[in-house]
Short mmCIF file of C-alpha atoms in Angstrom, two decimals:
data_model
loop_
_atom_site.label_atom_id
_atom_site.label_comp_id
_atom_site.label_asym_id
_atom_site.label_seq_id
_atom_site.Cartn_x
_atom_site.Cartn_y
_atom_site.Cartn_z
CA MET A 141 29.01 -3.98 0.16
CA VAL A 142 28.01 -1.25 -2.31
CA ILE A 143 26.70 2.09 -1.03
CA CYS A 144 24.84 4.37 -3.45
CA ASP A 145 24.54 8.04 -2.59
CA THR A 146 21.52 9.44 -4.44
CA PRO A 147 20.45 13.05 -5.21
CA GLY A 148 17.87 14.68 -2.99
CA THR A 149 14.19 13.93 -3.76
CA ASN A 150 12.93 17.50 -3.31
CA PRO A 151 15.17 19.83 -5.34
CA GLU A 152 14.19 23.38 -6.34
CA ALA A 153 14.29 22.48 -10.08
CA ASP A 154 13.92 19.44 -12.31
CA LYS A 155 12.22 17.31 -9.62
CA PHE A 156 11.29 14.68 -12.14
CA GLN A 157 14.79 13.92 -13.33
CA HIS A 158 16.24 13.95 -9.84
CA ASN A 159 13.65 11.47 -8.66
CA VAL A 160 14.19 9.32 -11.77
CA ASN A 161 17.83 9.07 -10.80
CA VAL A 162 16.88 8.01 -7.26
CA ALA A 163 14.52 5.42 -8.70
CA ALA A 164 17.29 4.15 -10.99
CA ALA A 165 19.44 3.54 -7.88
CA LEU A 166 16.63 1.49 -6.39
CA ASN A 167 16.33 -0.52 -9.56
CA TYR A 168 20.06 -0.98 -10.05
CA ARG A 169 20.69 -3.91 -7.74
CA PRO A 170 18.95 -5.79 -4.90
CA ILE A 171 18.91 -3.61 -1.79
CA SER A 172 19.53 -4.53 1.82
CA ARG A 173 19.04 -1.16 3.49
CA LEU A 174 17.72 2.27 2.51
CA LEU A 175 19.06 5.00 4.79
CA ILE A 176 17.49 8.44 5.19
CA VAL A 177 20.45 10.76 5.88
CA VAL A 178 19.72 13.85 8.02
CA LYS A 179 21.90 16.38 9.76
CA ALA A 180 21.65 16.72 13.56
CA ASP A 181 20.20 20.00 14.79
CA THR A 182 20.08 21.83 18.10
CA ARG A 183 16.40 20.99 18.34
CA MET A 184 15.96 17.25 18.24
CA ALA A 185 12.52 17.62 16.65
CA ASN A 186 13.97 19.07 13.44
CA PRO A 187 15.82 15.95 12.17
CA LEU A 188 12.91 13.87 13.41
CA ASP A 189 10.53 15.84 11.19
CA ARG A 190 12.80 15.45 8.19
CA ILE A 191 12.93 11.68 8.75
CA ARG A 192 9.16 11.58 9.12
CA GLU A 193 8.69 13.45 5.85
CA PHE A 194 10.83 11.03 3.82
CA ALA A 195 9.59 7.90 5.66
CA THR A 196 6.01 8.84 4.84
CA ASP A 197 6.84 9.18 1.17
CA LEU A 198 8.44 5.72 1.26
CA LEU A 199 5.47 3.90 2.80
CA GLU A 200 5.10 1.81 -0.38
CA LEU A 201 8.43 0.13 0.22
CA PRO A 202 8.61 -3.12 2.20
CA ASP A 203 8.56 -2.91 5.99
CA GLY A 204 11.95 -3.06 7.70
CA ILE A 205 14.11 -1.79 4.86
CA ILE A 206 14.01 1.86 5.98
CA GLY A 207 16.69 3.18 8.36
CA THR A 208 18.22 6.53 9.16
CA LEU A 209 21.71 7.96 9.56
CA VAL A 210 22.14 11.12 11.62
CA THR A 211 25.32 13.13 10.87
CA HIS A 212 27.06 15.97 12.75
CA MET A 213 26.37 14.40 16.10
CA ASP A 214 29.36 16.26 17.58
CA THR A 215 27.45 19.55 17.21
CA VAL A 216 24.50 18.75 19.50
CA SER A 217 24.00 18.11 23.22
CA TRP A 218 21.26 15.44 23.05
CA SER A 219 22.30 11.78 23.15
CA GLU A 220 22.10 9.01 20.58
CA MET A 221 19.87 6.97 22.90
CA GLU A 222 17.39 9.88 23.31
CA PHE A 223 16.99 10.29 19.58
CA LYS A 224 16.90 6.63 18.79
CA THR A 225 14.14 6.05 21.33
CA MET A 226 12.13 8.95 19.83
CA VAL A 227 12.52 7.60 16.30
CA GLN A 228 11.47 4.13 17.35
CA ASN A 229 8.44 5.32 19.36
CA GLU A 230 7.12 7.93 16.89
CA LEU A 231 8.08 6.47 13.50
CA GLY A 232 8.54 2.77 14.16
CA ILE A 233 12.01 2.77 12.61
CA ASP A 234 14.43 0.51 14.49
CA CYS A 235 17.56 1.07 12.38
CA VAL A 236 19.10 4.37 13.63
CA LEU A 237 22.80 5.09 13.01
CA PHE A 238 24.97 8.03 13.94
CA SER A 239 28.21 9.68 12.80
CA ARG A 240 30.51 12.49 13.99
CA LYS A 241 33.17 14.54 12.30
CA HIS A 242 35.88 12.12 13.41
CA THR A 243 33.92 8.87 13.00
CA HIS A 244 36.30 6.49 11.20
CA LYS A 245 34.84 5.28 7.89
CA LYS A 246 35.57 1.61 8.77
CA PHE A 247 33.48 1.78 11.94
CA LEU A 248 30.65 3.54 10.08
CA LEU A 249 30.72 0.96 7.29
CA ASP A 250 30.72 -1.84 9.84
CA ASP A 251 27.69 -0.33 11.53
CA ILE A 252 25.81 -0.02 8.22
CA GLN A 253 26.68 -3.55 7.13
CA ALA A 254 25.48 -4.97 10.44
CA THR A 255 21.97 -3.69 9.68
CA CYS A 256 21.87 -5.38 6.26
CA THR A 257 20.10 -8.59 7.23
CA GLN A 258 17.91 -9.04 4.10
CA THR A 259 18.08 -8.47 0.38
CA LEU A 260 15.09 -7.23 -1.60
CA ASN A 261 14.53 -6.58 -5.30
CA LEU A 262 12.75 -3.26 -5.48
CA ARG A 263 11.27 -2.26 -8.79
CA VAL A 264 10.15 1.31 -9.49
CA ASP A 265 8.03 1.78 -12.59
CA HIS A 266 5.11 3.94 -13.71
CA ASP A 267 2.80 2.08 -11.35
CA ASN A 268 4.53 3.18 -8.15
CA PHE A 269 6.76 6.12 -9.19
CA LEU A 270 4.17 8.69 -8.18
CA LYS A 271 3.57 6.89 -4.87
CA LEU A 272 7.23 7.26 -3.92
CA PHE A 273 8.11 10.69 -5.32
CA LYS A 274 6.42 14.08 -5.25
CA ILE A 275 6.75 16.04 -8.47
CA GLY A 276 3.68 18.26 -8.45
CA LYS A 277 3.41 22.01 -8.50
CA SER A 278 0.99 24.41 -6.76
CA GLU A 279 -1.12 26.22 -9.28
CA ARG A 280 -3.94 27.68 -7.14
CA LYS A 281 -6.85 26.88 -9.42
CA ILE A 282 -5.89 23.20 -9.68
CA ILE A 283 -5.06 22.87 -6.00
CA LEU A 284 -8.53 24.22 -5.12
CA GLN A 285 -10.18 21.68 -7.42
CA ILE A 286 -8.14 18.87 -5.85
CA ARG A 287 -9.25 20.02 -2.42
CA LYS A 288 -12.91 20.04 -3.57
CA GLU A 289 -12.65 16.54 -5.08
CA VAL A 290 -10.98 15.12 -1.93
CA GLN A 291 -13.63 16.80 0.24
CA ARG A 292 -16.41 15.26 -1.87
CA PHE A 293 -14.75 11.84 -1.43
CA ARG A 294 -14.64 12.22 2.34
CA GLU A 295 -18.25 13.46 2.50
CA ILE A 296 -19.39 10.37 0.58
CA LYS A 297 -17.63 8.15 3.10
CA GLU A 298 -19.08 10.06 6.03
CA GLN A 299 -22.60 9.76 4.67
CA PHE A 300 -22.05 6.08 4.02
CA ASP A 301 -20.99 5.53 7.65
CA GLU A 302 -24.39 6.90 8.70
CA ALA A 303 -26.40 5.08 6.02
CA ARG A 304 -24.94 1.65 6.78
CA LYS A 305 -26.44 1.77 10.27
CA ALA A 306 -29.77 0.92 8.65
CA PHE A 307 -28.35 -2.43 7.42
CA ALA A 308 -27.48 -5.56 9.35
CA GLY A 309 -26.21 -9.09 8.84
CA LYS A 310 -25.35 -10.19 5.29
CA ASP A 311 -26.86 -6.99 3.82
CA GLU A 312 -24.32 -4.89 5.75
CA ILE A 313 -21.43 -7.06 4.66
CA ASP A 314 -22.46 -7.02 1.01
CA LEU A 315 -22.99 -3.28 1.28
CA VAL A 316 -19.52 -2.61 2.67
CA PHE A 317 -17.71 -4.63 0.04
CA GLU A 318 -19.74 -3.26 -2.86
CA PHE A 319 -19.37 0.33 -1.63
CA GLN A 320 -15.61 -0.22 -1.40
CA ALA A 321 -15.52 -1.29 -5.06
CA TRP A 322 -17.67 1.70 -6.05
CA MET A 323 -15.43 4.11 -4.22
CA GLU A 324 -12.38 2.72 -6.02
CA ARG A 325 -14.08 3.52 -9.32
CA GLN A 326 -14.83 7.04 -8.03
CA VAL A 327 -11.09 7.66 -7.73
CA VAL A 328 -10.76 7.15 -11.49
CA VAL A 329 -13.82 9.34 -12.06
CA SER A 330 -12.14 12.16 -10.14
CA GLN A 331 -8.90 11.65 -12.03
CA LYS A 332 -10.69 11.97 -15.34
CA LYS A 333 -12.56 15.05 -14.16
CA LEU A 334 -9.43 16.82 -12.96
CA ALA A 335 -7.60 16.01 -16.20
CA LYS A 336 -10.48 17.14 -18.43
CA ASP A 337 -11.25 20.35 -16.51
CA ASN A 338 -7.59 21.45 -16.70
CA ASP A 339 -6.78 20.19 -20.22
CA PHE A 340 -4.17 17.72 -19.08
CA THR A 341 -2.45 15.89 -21.90
CA PHE A 342 0.43 14.27 -19.87
CA PHE A 343 2.68 15.19 -22.81
CA GLY A 344 5.35 17.83 -23.24
CA HIS A 345 6.97 20.09 -20.64
CA LYS A 346 3.87 20.11 -18.40
CA ALA A 347 3.52 16.30 -18.24
CA GLU A 348 5.36 15.87 -14.91
CA ALA A 349 3.36 18.63 -13.20
CA GLU A 350 0.03 17.27 -14.51
CA ALA A 351 0.84 13.75 -13.28
CA GLY A 352 1.93 15.27 -9.97
CA TYR A 353 -1.47 16.93 -9.50
CA ILE A 354 -3.24 13.65 -10.12
CA ALA A 355 -0.95 11.97 -7.66
CA ASN A 356 -1.57 14.61 -5.01
CA MET A 357 -5.35 14.08 -5.20
CA THR A 358 -5.20 10.29 -5.43
CA ASN A 359 -2.88 9.85 -2.46
CA GLN A 360 -5.33 11.78 -0.28
CA MET A 361 -8.21 9.62 -1.51
CA ARG A 362 -6.22 6.48 -0.84
CA CYS A 363 -6.16 7.40 2.87
CA VAL A 364 -9.99 7.36 2.88
CA LEU A 365 -10.01 4.04 0.99
CA TYR A 366 -7.53 2.57 3.44
CA ASP A 367 -9.90 3.23 6.37
CA LEU A 368 -12.74 1.62 4.37
CA ARG A 369 -10.67 -1.46 3.64
CA ILE A 370 -9.81 -1.85 7.35
CA GLU A 371 -13.52 -1.95 8.05
CA ALA A 372 -14.18 -4.49 5.29
CA ALA A 373 -11.40 -6.72 6.56
CA LYS A 374 -13.20 -7.10 9.89
CA PHE A 375 -15.95 -9.05 8.18
CA GLN A 376 -13.60 -11.68 6.82
CA LYS A 377 -13.62 -14.89 8.88
CA GLU A 378 -11.25 -17.80 9.22
CA HIS A 379 -12.31 -21.31 8.20
CA GLY A 380 -10.28 -23.63 10.40
CA ALA A 381 -6.89 -22.37 9.18
CA GLY A 382 -5.53 -22.52 12.76
CA ASP A 383 -5.55 -26.35 12.92
CA ALA A 384 -3.51 -28.30 10.38
CA ARG A 385 -2.92 -32.06 10.75
CA ARG A 386 -0.85 -34.70 8.96
CA CYS A 387 -1.95 -38.03 7.58
CA PRO A 388 0.20 -40.80 9.17
CA HIS A 389 0.01 -42.88 5.97
CA CYS A 390 1.09 -40.44 3.29
CA ASN A 391 2.22 -37.36 5.26
CA GLU A 392 -0.29 -35.13 3.36
CA VAL A 393 -1.25 -32.09 5.47
CA TRP A 394 -4.93 -31.14 5.82
CA ILE A 395 -7.12 -28.44 7.26
CA LYS A 396 -10.68 -29.31 8.35
CA VAL A 397 -13.32 -26.86 7.19
CA GLU A 398 -16.43 -29.02 7.76
CA GLY A 399 -17.48 -32.23 9.42
CA CYS A 400 -16.83 -33.77 12.88
CA GLU A 401 -13.65 -34.62 14.80
CA GLY A 402 -13.96 -38.39 14.20
CA GLN A 403 -13.57 -40.93 11.38
CA THR A 404 -12.96 -39.78 7.80
CA THR A 405 -10.60 -40.59 4.90
CA CYS A 406 -7.39 -38.93 3.76
CA GLY A 407 -8.33 -36.65 0.88
CA ASN A 408 -12.02 -36.34 1.71
CA ARG A 409 -12.74 -32.95 0.23
CA PRO A 410 -15.47 -30.48 1.38
CA SER A 411 -18.85 -31.03 -0.18
CA VAL A 412 -18.88 -27.55 -1.68
CA SER A 413 -16.37 -24.76 -2.31
CA ILE A 414 -15.83 -22.58 0.75
CA ASP A 415 -17.04 -19.04 0.76
CA ILE A 416 -15.08 -16.58 2.89
CA ARG A 417 -18.29 -15.78 4.76
CA ASP A 418 -20.79 -17.96 6.60
CA ALA A 419 -22.64 -20.74 4.77
CA SER A 420 -25.91 -18.83 5.20
CA PHE A 421 -24.64 -16.22 2.67
CA ALA A 422 -26.04 -18.03 -0.36
CA GLU A 423 -27.29 -14.81 -1.95
CA LEU A 424 -25.44 -11.65 -2.88
CA GLY A 425 -27.38 -8.45 -2.36
CA THR A 426 -26.56 -5.97 -5.13
CA PHE A 427 -26.50 -2.29 -4.31
CA SER A 428 -26.32 0.79 -6.49
CA PHE A 429 -24.74 4.02 -5.30
CA ALA A 430 -25.19 7.59 -6.56
CA TRP A 431 -23.94 11.00 -5.36
CA GLN A 432 -27.00 13.17 -5.96
CA ASN A 433 -27.02 16.95 -6.34
CA LEU A 434 -29.92 18.33 -4.33
CA LYS A 435 -29.43 21.99 -5.33
CA GLU A 436 -28.02 23.20 -2.00
CA SER A 437 -26.52 19.95 -0.85
CA PHE A 438 -25.38 16.52 -1.96
CA LYS A 439 -26.67 13.15 -0.81
CA LEU A 440 -25.42 9.57 -1.17
CA ALA A 441 -28.27 7.47 -2.49
CA ILE A 442 -28.09 3.70 -1.83
CA ASN A 443 -30.57 1.32 -3.51
CA LYS A 444 -30.75 -2.43 -3.11
CA LEU A 445 -31.38 -4.34 -6.30
CA PRO A 446 -32.71 -7.92 -6.64
CA SER A 447 -30.26 -10.45 -5.18
CA ARG A 448 -28.30 -13.04 -7.11
CA LYS A 449 -27.98 -16.70 -6.19
CA ILE A 450 -24.51 -18.16 -5.70
CA GLU A 451 -23.91 -21.59 -7.23
CA HIS A 452 -21.46 -23.67 -5.22
CA LYS A 453 -19.53 -26.08 -7.33
CA LYS A 454 -18.67 -29.59 -6.12
CA PHE A 455 -15.13 -30.90 -6.34
CA ALA A 456 -14.64 -33.46 -9.07
CA SER A 457 -11.21 -34.77 -8.28
CA GLN A 458 -9.82 -36.64 -5.29
CA ILE A 459 -6.36 -36.33 -3.75
CA GLY A 460 -4.79 -37.97 -0.74
CA CYS A 461 -4.11 -41.67 -0.10
CA GLY A 462 -7.72 -42.57 0.76
CA ASN A 463 -6.83 -44.46 3.97
CA ASN A 464 -9.18 -44.26 6.98
CA ILE A 465 -8.10 -41.68 9.50
CA ASN A 466 -9.46 -40.22 12.74
CA TRP A 467 -9.18 -36.46 12.77
CA SER A 468 -8.89 -36.17 16.58
CA SER A 469 -5.90 -38.52 16.72
CA LEU A 470 -3.92 -37.05 13.80
CA PRO A 471 -0.63 -35.28 14.65
CA LYS A 472 -0.77 -31.52 14.48
CA VAL A 473 1.70 -29.60 12.29
CA SER A 474 2.81 -26.00 12.04
CA ILE A 475 0.71 -23.82 9.75
CA PRO A 476 2.45 -23.04 6.42
CA PRO A 477 3.15 -19.29 6.06
CA GLU A 478 0.71 -18.92 3.17
CA LEU A 479 -2.10 -20.24 5.33
CA ALA A 480 -1.14 -18.68 8.64
CA GLN A 481 -3.63 -15.90 8.05
CA VAL A 482 -6.73 -16.10 5.92
CA VAL A 483 -7.36 -12.37 6.03
CA LYS A 484 -4.87 -10.72 3.68
CA PRO A 485 -3.00 -7.63 4.80
CA VAL A 486 -4.75 -4.43 3.88
CA ARG A 487 -2.78 -2.93 0.97
CA MET A 488 -3.50 -0.27 -1.58
CA ASP A 489 -1.23 -1.48 -4.37
CA GLU A 490 -3.96 -2.00 -6.92
CA VAL A 491 -5.44 1.50 -6.54
CA PRO A 492 -3.77 3.29 -9.50
CA ILE A 493 -2.18 6.68 -8.85
CA LEU A 494 -2.86 7.53 -12.48
CA SER A 495 -5.31 5.15 -14.11
CA LYS A 496 -4.67 4.00 -17.67
CA ASP A 497 -8.27 4.90 -18.38
CA VAL A 498 -7.50 8.62 -18.03
CA PRO A 499 -6.91 10.05 -21.54
CA GLY A 500 -3.24 10.53 -22.12
CA ALA A 501 -2.14 8.41 -19.09
CA LYS A 502 -0.63 5.68 -21.22
CA THR A 503 1.68 8.28 -22.83
CA TRP A 504 2.87 9.29 -19.35
CA HIS A 505 3.31 5.66 -18.26
CA ALA A 506 5.49 4.96 -21.33
CA ALA A 507 7.56 8.15 -20.79
CA VAL A 508 8.23 7.29 -17.12
CA ASP A 509 9.32 3.71 -17.94
CA HIS A 510 11.55 5.03 -20.73
CA ALA A 511 13.16 7.62 -18.40
CA LEU A 512 13.71 4.98 -15.68
CA ASP A 513 15.24 2.48 -18.15
CA THR A 514 17.52 5.21 -19.60
CA ALA A 515 18.69 6.30 -16.14
CA LEU A 516 19.35 2.68 -15.20
CA LEU A 517 21.55 2.21 -18.25
CA ARG A 518 23.64 5.20 -17.19
CA MET A 519 24.19 3.78 -13.73
CA GLN A 520 27.73 2.53 -13.18
CA LEU A 521 29.96 1.99 -10.23
CA GLY A 522 33.00 4.23 -9.83
CA LYS A 523 36.24 3.22 -8.41
CA LYS A 524 36.19 2.17 -4.77
CA PRO A 525 37.30 5.04 -2.53
CA ALA A 526 40.76 4.63 -1.03
#
């Protein structure tokens, strides 16, 4: 077992380089456990808040890899069980370890190793660096503009929530998905505006701070987008993915998406490709969105444009053995993991913290990747402590 002790992620100076070194540790080797180390305090809420702060920054990492280690337990009166219960209930972190001044290193190492039940390859690059680490500064003029842009984003969403009440059925579904795509583009619009208004070049000694400002704004907007994606996901429907059956002749596994429960043939494909929505959705309504300046106020304008027909393509090839089978009498099988849920988990990975379309962003992306690669090359294991 290799344990890597990294620098802090929120130093007073040179935040960028400190966080690059932490990222290099994440990239160095596959990781089984990432522990947030905090010092016990007289008030139990203090270490809890510190854990919450770091855990929130690490939301982009896979579930279950985050744990915490509380040191100096011999200096407090509250119990391990009290704190562990609080961490589990409030933060959803199950891995909670403790140490005291006289805790023997062997016992502590054994406790840590017992929590290492998986191995994951984590890769930090320019795409997710700003999601994991805060490197921004607090220049008042820029912070005020960020606040204004985020407020505009929230107001658009609030007005949309009211406007969508006028739509129903397929129009509402199309509206929600198309508005979601439009809002994602608005994130990039705001990034470009913030960069242009403040002469960001993402080059030189101000590059890290400029990227940090963009990240500050985008992360707040991503929270609004997340709520919107949760709403969009409610419209997605399953198409028989809960019932998989096996052909007794060739062992091919099938899922029925149309037809009756009776006689058919192995490999009989659907007559048309399957849309994620109902078959009645043969047209896509197209909407346009605009944030209009009405002198003293702003208004979200929504216009429906002529709809477009969807052409369903028929399948040309045939697979399966072709033997006659009766669906109702076929043996059921467990659903493969990739089909266990048609609705994909709501994730925000593809919403860029700093879009490549922002002038100068590619320079920053290249600089981050270079810094990470350089730090990784410097990584080396020292001698094992005695």
